[in-house]
Amino acid sequence: MADRENLYGRTRSELERAVGELGLPAYRGRQLYRWIYPRAVTDFDSMTDLPRAVRAELAKHYSVRPPPVAGRHRSQDGTVKFLFGLEDDNKVEAVYIPDHPEDTSSKRAVRHTVCLSTQVGCPLKCTFCYSGTVPFARNLTVGEILGQFGVVTRALLTTTTRVNVVFMGMGEPLLNSEAVLSALAVLTDPDGFAVSPRRITVSTAGLAEELERFAEAAPPVGLAVSLHATTNDARDRMMPINRKYPLEELLAAARRLPVPRRRRITFEYVLLGGENDSETDARRLARLLIGIPAKVNLIAYNPWPGSPHRASTDEATERFLGILTRAGYTASLRRSRGDDILAACGQLAAARHL
Ligand code: SAH
């Protein structure tokens, strides 16, 4: 089975090409595409609008293999972490986060978020992030990225149209731009997973050059920049990538992003007690973002075994939030979710807790 080429992860045009090589017309590729992604069918024999001979021909050359689930953990708050076992034995995680987990009586539609990984481990080594302690192994393939989404939504939801997708799992999406762009094409395609680009956010540690290129090439998804510090000194210490792309360069790139995107760039800021959570930091942050249509997402620090930082106090957090709000920014505090199963931001480290 594994010797047959895997079609999971192929884009629509790649599937059209694949069936073309078998002498089949392009529309057979489109049919295949709709079976593989929105309908999550992996067995050619169940693809009932394909003639029997076509199914047999496909099965001779190909198989459809989304990444298999190797483990599933449910948090008290309804968050579910999926562990995937990849074909080369690497492991990666994705997280499902329901928005109103306790309130099943509500008539309001429950909002869902799926958090996807883009790499096995991460080469960036931010000091506060557990994923950074996992040795970087490789980029995920398009199929491994899409498969996290396909498998998680298939297991837990009836439709994918009202799901939010955040590229905030393990890894740095902009170090794997090509695969992320292909995954976005299938995610947002009405014949694919049909997720609106407005519901998708790609988060970066701040690769300024890649960010500009990515914004040009991607559908109009939300962009988030992990800022976390207001001076180069502090940021150099927390995020080694800052030595390559210092604050002024990163913010200049953010200012240059194409106009529709500039309406709303999210700046993430993880509050580390006594390190980056002073009033001075809050004021400096407000000043740094002048001229950028920004919203600020403060993140409560999620500790992990042996982590070298501590969370901010509630007072420091409120004070920080207040300064930003009074400066005219939309700022919110992201609650920690799934931290009892190490599924919260910065806690994914598949290889570490097997
Ligand atoms: N590499 C990308 C995406 C992955 S991290 C990036 O850096 O943006 C997703 C978010 O979680 C980032 O803002 C990251 O800085 C934050 N994060 C990492 N470790 C964390 C921790 N221990 N507690 C809270 N947030 C954390």
mmCIF file of N, CA, C and O and ligand atoms in Angstrom, residues 115-116 118 122 124 126 128-131 167-173 202-206 224-228 239 268-272 299-304 307 334 344-347, ligand 1:
data_model
loop_
_atom_site.group_PDB
_atom_site.id
_atom_site.type_symbol
_atom_site.label_atom_id
_atom_site.label_comp_id
_atom_site.label_asym_id
_atom_site.label_seq_id
_atom_site.Cartn_x
_atom_site.Cartn_y
_atom_site.Cartn_z
ATOM 1 N N CYS A 115 -6.364 24.011 15.219
ATOM 2 C CA CYS A 115 -5.002 24.566 15.214
ATOM 3 C C CYS A 115 -4.063 23.553 14.544
ATOM 4 O O CYS A 115 -3.969 22.408 14.967
ATOM 5 N N LEU A 116 -3.396 23.997 13.493
ATOM 6 C CA LEU A 116 -2.595 23.071 12.676
ATOM 7 C C LEU A 116 -1.091 23.291 12.845
ATOM 8 O O LEU A 116 -0.629 24.419 13.017
ATOM 9 N N THR A 118 2.818 22.864 11.154
ATOM 10 C CA THR A 118 3.411 22.954 9.807
ATOM 11 C C THR A 118 4.790 22.306 9.708
ATOM 12 O O THR A 118 5.310 22.127 8.617
ATOM 13 N N CYS A 122 10.635 22.560 15.627
ATOM 14 C CA CYS A 122 10.729 23.917 15.097
ATOM 15 C C CYS A 122 12.170 24.384 15.223
ATOM 16 O O CYS A 122 12.796 24.211 16.270
ATOM 17 N N LEU A 124 13.225 27.447 15.243
ATOM 18 C CA LEU A 124 13.383 28.844 15.696
ATOM 19 C C LEU A 124 13.746 28.998 17.176
ATOM 20 O O LEU A 124 14.278 30.026 17.580
ATOM 21 N N CYS A 126 12.310 29.663 20.145
ATOM 22 C CA CYS A 126 11.860 30.711 21.054
ATOM 23 C C CYS A 126 11.894 30.119 22.470
ATOM 24 O O CYS A 126 11.442 28.991 22.677
ATOM 25 N N PHE A 128 10.283 30.507 25.158
ATOM 26 C CA PHE A 128 9.054 30.282 25.927
ATOM 27 C C PHE A 128 8.211 29.166 25.334
ATOM 28 O O PHE A 128 7.159 28.832 25.859
ATOM 29 N N CYS A 129 8.630 28.598 24.210
ATOM 30 C CA CYS A 129 7.789 27.673 23.451
ATOM 31 C C CYS A 129 8.276 26.234 23.572
ATOM 32 O O CYS A 129 9.432 25.936 23.275
ATOM 33 N N TYR A 130 7.385 25.360 24.005
ATOM 34 C CA TYR A 130 7.737 23.948 24.193
ATOM 35 C C TYR A 130 8.127 23.293 22.867
ATOM 36 O O TYR A 130 9.038 22.464 22.815
ATOM 37 N N SER A 131 7.424 23.664 21.778
ATOM 38 C CA SER A 131 7.737 23.058 20.478
ATOM 39 C C SER A 131 9.196 23.304 20.097
ATOM 40 O O SER A 131 9.799 22.518 19.377
ATOM 41 N N PHE A 167 -2.978 28.559 11.962
ATOM 42 C CA PHE A 167 -1.684 27.905 11.771
ATOM 43 C C PHE A 167 -0.803 28.329 12.944
ATOM 44 O O PHE A 167 0.061 29.177 12.826
ATOM 45 N N MET A 168 -1.101 27.734 14.096
ATOM 46 C CA MET A 168 -0.406 28.098 15.335
ATOM 47 C C MET A 168 0.058 26.871 16.105
ATOM 48 O O MET A 168 0.304 26.927 17.304
ATOM 49 N N GLY A 169 0.145 25.743 15.418
ATOM 50 C CA GLY A 169 0.630 24.539 16.084
ATOM 51 C C GLY A 169 2.147 24.503 16.049
ATOM 52 O O GLY A 169 2.801 25.547 16.066
ATOM 53 N N MET A 170 2.697 23.309 15.962
ATOM 54 C CA MET A 170 4.161 23.202 15.927
ATOM 55 C C MET A 170 4.703 23.776 14.630
ATOM 56 O O MET A 170 4.154 23.557 13.559
ATOM 57 N N GLY A 171 5.835 24.469 14.757
ATOM 58 C CA GLY A 171 6.560 24.900 13.565
ATOM 59 C C GLY A 171 6.272 26.322 13.141
ATOM 60 O O GLY A 171 5.379 26.987 13.658
ATOM 61 N N GLU A 172 7.068 26.772 12.176
ATOM 62 C CA GLU A 172 6.939 28.122 11.645
ATOM 63 C C GLU A 172 6.388 28.031 10.216
ATOM 64 O O GLU A 172 7.090 27.594 9.297
ATOM 65 N N PRO A 173 5.129 28.440 10.021
ATOM 66 C CA PRO A 173 4.498 28.293 8.700
ATOM 67 C C PRO A 173 5.305 28.922 7.566
ATOM 68 O O PRO A 173 5.352 28.376 6.466
ATOM 69 N N VAL A 202 -2.798 32.780 9.720
ATOM 70 C CA VAL A 202 -1.452 32.210 9.675
ATOM 71 C C VAL A 202 -0.569 33.050 10.606
ATOM 72 O O VAL A 202 -0.507 34.268 10.477
ATOM 73 N N SER A 203 0.083 32.377 11.532
ATOM 74 C CA SER A 203 0.882 33.075 12.537
ATOM 75 C C SER A 203 2.368 32.864 12.278
ATOM 76 O O SER A 203 2.812 31.744 12.025
ATOM 77 N N THR A 204 3.140 33.955 12.346
ATOM 78 C CA THR A 204 4.575 33.836 12.115
ATOM 79 C C THR A 204 5.376 34.445 13.259
ATOM 80 O O THR A 204 4.938 35.422 13.873
ATOM 81 N N ALA A 205 6.550 33.867 13.502
ATOM 82 C CA ALA A 205 7.453 34.425 14.505
ATOM 83 C C ALA A 205 8.100 35.702 13.997
ATOM 84 O O ALA A 205 8.835 36.357 14.734
ATOM 85 N N GLY A 206 7.838 36.048 12.743
ATOM 86 C CA GLY A 206 8.321 37.347 12.275
ATOM 87 C C GLY A 206 9.389 37.284 11.199
ATOM 88 O O GLY A 206 10.352 38.045 11.219
ATOM 89 N N ALA A 224 -0.941 36.897 11.544
ATOM 90 C CA ALA A 224 -0.618 37.210 12.936
ATOM 91 C C ALA A 224 0.898 37.206 13.092
ATOM 92 O O ALA A 224 1.581 36.339 12.539
ATOM 93 N N VAL A 225 1.400 38.190 13.801
ATOM 94 C CA VAL A 225 2.846 38.283 14.029
ATOM 95 C C VAL A 225 3.100 38.102 15.522
ATOM 96 O O VAL A 225 2.525 38.815 16.345
ATOM 97 N N SER A 226 3.944 37.138 15.856
ATOM 98 C CA SER A 226 4.296 36.914 17.256
ATOM 99 C C SER A 226 5.363 37.913 17.638
ATOM 100 O O SER A 226 6.529 37.754 17.306
ATOM 101 N N LEU A 227 4.979 38.959 18.355
ATOM 102 C CA LEU A 227 5.916 40.050 18.646
ATOM 103 C C LEU A 227 6.623 39.804 19.979
ATOM 104 O O LEU A 227 7.850 39.715 20.024
ATOM 105 N N HIS A 228 5.846 39.751 21.058
ATOM 106 C CA HIS A 228 6.313 39.298 22.375
ATOM 107 C C HIS A 228 7.333 40.174 23.084
ATOM 108 O O HIS A 228 7.713 39.873 24.219
ATOM 109 N N MET A 239 13.592 35.379 21.257
ATOM 110 C CA MET A 239 13.320 34.841 19.917
ATOM 111 C C MET A 239 14.551 35.068 19.034
ATOM 112 O O MET A 239 14.723 36.134 18.447
ATOM 113 N N GLU A 268 0.635 39.182 18.314
ATOM 114 C CA GLU A 268 0.516 38.342 19.498
ATOM 115 C C GLU A 268 1.611 38.732 20.487
ATOM 116 O O GLU A 268 2.737 39.070 20.096
ATOM 117 N N TYR A 269 1.233 38.699 21.744
ATOM 118 C CA TYR A 269 2.177 39.125 22.773
ATOM 119 C C TYR A 269 1.969 38.250 23.993
ATOM 120 O O TYR A 269 0.962 38.355 24.698
ATOM 121 N N VAL A 270 2.903 37.323 24.220
ATOM 122 C CA VAL A 270 2.776 36.423 25.357
ATOM 123 C C VAL A 270 3.356 37.131 26.584
ATOM 124 O O VAL A 270 4.474 37.653 26.543
ATOM 125 N N LEU A 271 2.560 37.220 27.627
ATOM 126 C CA LEU A 271 2.977 37.988 28.813
ATOM 127 C C LEU A 271 3.812 37.120 29.750
ATOM 128 O O LEU A 271 3.303 36.143 30.321
ATOM 129 N N LEU A 272 5.070 37.477 29.891
ATOM 130 C CA LEU A 272 5.977 36.739 30.761
ATOM 131 C C LEU A 272 6.229 37.579 32.007
ATOM 132 O O LEU A 272 6.710 38.717 31.916
ATOM 133 N N ILE A 299 -1.434 36.984 25.173
ATOM 134 C CA ILE A 299 -1.562 35.553 25.461
ATOM 135 C C ILE A 299 -1.036 35.279 26.869
ATOM 136 O O ILE A 299 0.084 35.690 27.203
ATOM 137 N N ALA A 300 -1.861 34.616 27.657
ATOM 138 C CA ALA A 300 -1.383 34.185 28.972
ATOM 139 C C ALA A 300 -0.324 33.108 28.747
ATOM 140 O O ALA A 300 -0.534 32.190 27.956
ATOM 141 N N TYR A 301 0.794 33.247 29.418
ATOM 142 C CA TYR A 301 1.884 32.276 29.231
ATOM 143 C C TYR A 301 1.481 30.905 29.755
ATOM 144 O O TYR A 301 0.989 30.774 30.879
ATOM 145 N N ASN A 302 1.677 29.913 28.930
ATOM 146 C CA ASN A 302 1.399 28.535 29.341
ATOM 147 C C ASN A 302 2.709 27.848 29.673
ATOM 148 O O ASN A 302 3.497 27.574 28.770
ATOM 149 N N PRO A 303 2.930 27.565 30.944
ATOM 150 C CA PRO A 303 4.188 26.908 31.289
ATOM 151 C C PRO A 303 4.188 25.452 30.848
ATOM 152 O O PRO A 303 3.139 24.882 30.546
ATOM 153 N N TRP A 304 5.347 24.867 30.774
ATOM 154 C CA TRP A 304 5.490 23.452 30.440
ATOM 155 C C TRP A 304 6.615 22.912 31.314
ATOM 156 O O TRP A 304 7.323 23.695 31.960
ATOM 157 N N SER A 307 9.976 24.859 31.955
ATOM 158 C CA SER A 307 10.027 26.119 31.205
ATOM 159 C C SER A 307 10.647 27.237 32.040
ATOM 160 O O SER A 307 10.435 27.325 33.245
ATOM 161 N N ARG A 334 -6.062 36.254 25.332
ATOM 162 C CA ARG A 334 -6.432 34.887 24.949
ATOM 163 C C ARG A 334 -6.304 33.978 26.158
ATOM 164 O O ARG A 334 -5.216 33.823 26.723
ATOM 165 N N ALA A 344 -2.274 23.667 24.928
ATOM 166 C CA ALA A 344 -2.408 25.116 24.799
ATOM 167 C C ALA A 344 -1.275 25.675 23.939
ATOM 168 O O ALA A 344 -0.340 24.961 23.580
ATOM 169 N N CYS A 345 -1.373 26.964 23.614
ATOM 170 C CA CYS A 345 -0.346 27.624 22.788
ATOM 171 C C CYS A 345 1.041 27.339 23.341
ATOM 172 O O CYS A 345 1.295 27.500 24.526
ATOM 173 N N GLY A 346 1.917 26.955 22.465
ATOM 174 C CA GLY A 346 3.310 26.767 22.862
ATOM 175 C C GLY A 346 3.547 25.510 23.669
ATOM 176 O O GLY A 346 4.631 25.293 24.189
ATOM 177 N N GLN A 347 2.543 24.643 23.767
ATOM 178 C CA GLN A 347 2.738 23.418 24.557
ATOM 179 C C GLN A 347 2.796 22.166 23.690
ATOM 180 O O GLN A 347 2.896 21.055 24.209
HETATM 181 N N1 SAH B 1 5.754 29.790 14.687
HETATM 182 C C1 SAH B 1 4.530 30.536 14.648
HETATM 183 C C2 SAH B 1 3.287 29.745 14.994
HETATM 184 C C3 SAH B 1 3.332 28.819 16.203
HETATM 185 S S1 SAH B 1 3.157 29.455 17.823
HETATM 186 C C4 SAH B 1 4.648 31.762 15.512
HETATM 187 O O1 SAH B 1 5.663 31.924 16.180
HETATM 188 O O2 SAH B 1 3.754 32.605 15.485
HETATM 189 C C5 SAH B 1 1.573 30.132 18.054
HETATM 190 C C6 SAH B 1 1.581 31.210 19.143
HETATM 191 O O3 SAH B 1 1.771 30.669 20.471
HETATM 192 C C7 SAH B 1 2.717 32.195 18.949
HETATM 193 O O4 SAH B 1 2.298 33.513 19.153
HETATM 194 C C8 SAH B 1 3.683 31.760 20.026
HETATM 195 O O5 SAH B 1 4.598 32.748 20.340
HETATM 196 C C9 SAH B 1 2.745 31.431 21.158
HETATM 197 N N2 SAH B 1 3.386 30.667 22.228
HETATM 198 C C10 SAH B 1 4.486 29.889 22.144
HETATM 199 N N3 SAH B 1 4.775 29.354 23.344
HETATM 200 C C11 SAH B 1 3.844 29.778 24.203
HETATM 201 C C12 SAH B 1 3.589 29.536 25.592
HETATM 202 N N4 SAH B 1 4.357 28.721 26.292
HETATM 203 N N5 SAH B 1 2.531 30.137 26.140
HETATM 204 C C13 SAH B 1 1.710 30.919 25.413
HETATM 205 N N6 SAH B 1 1.891 31.177 24.114
HETATM 206 C C14 SAH B 1 2.951 30.618 23.505
#
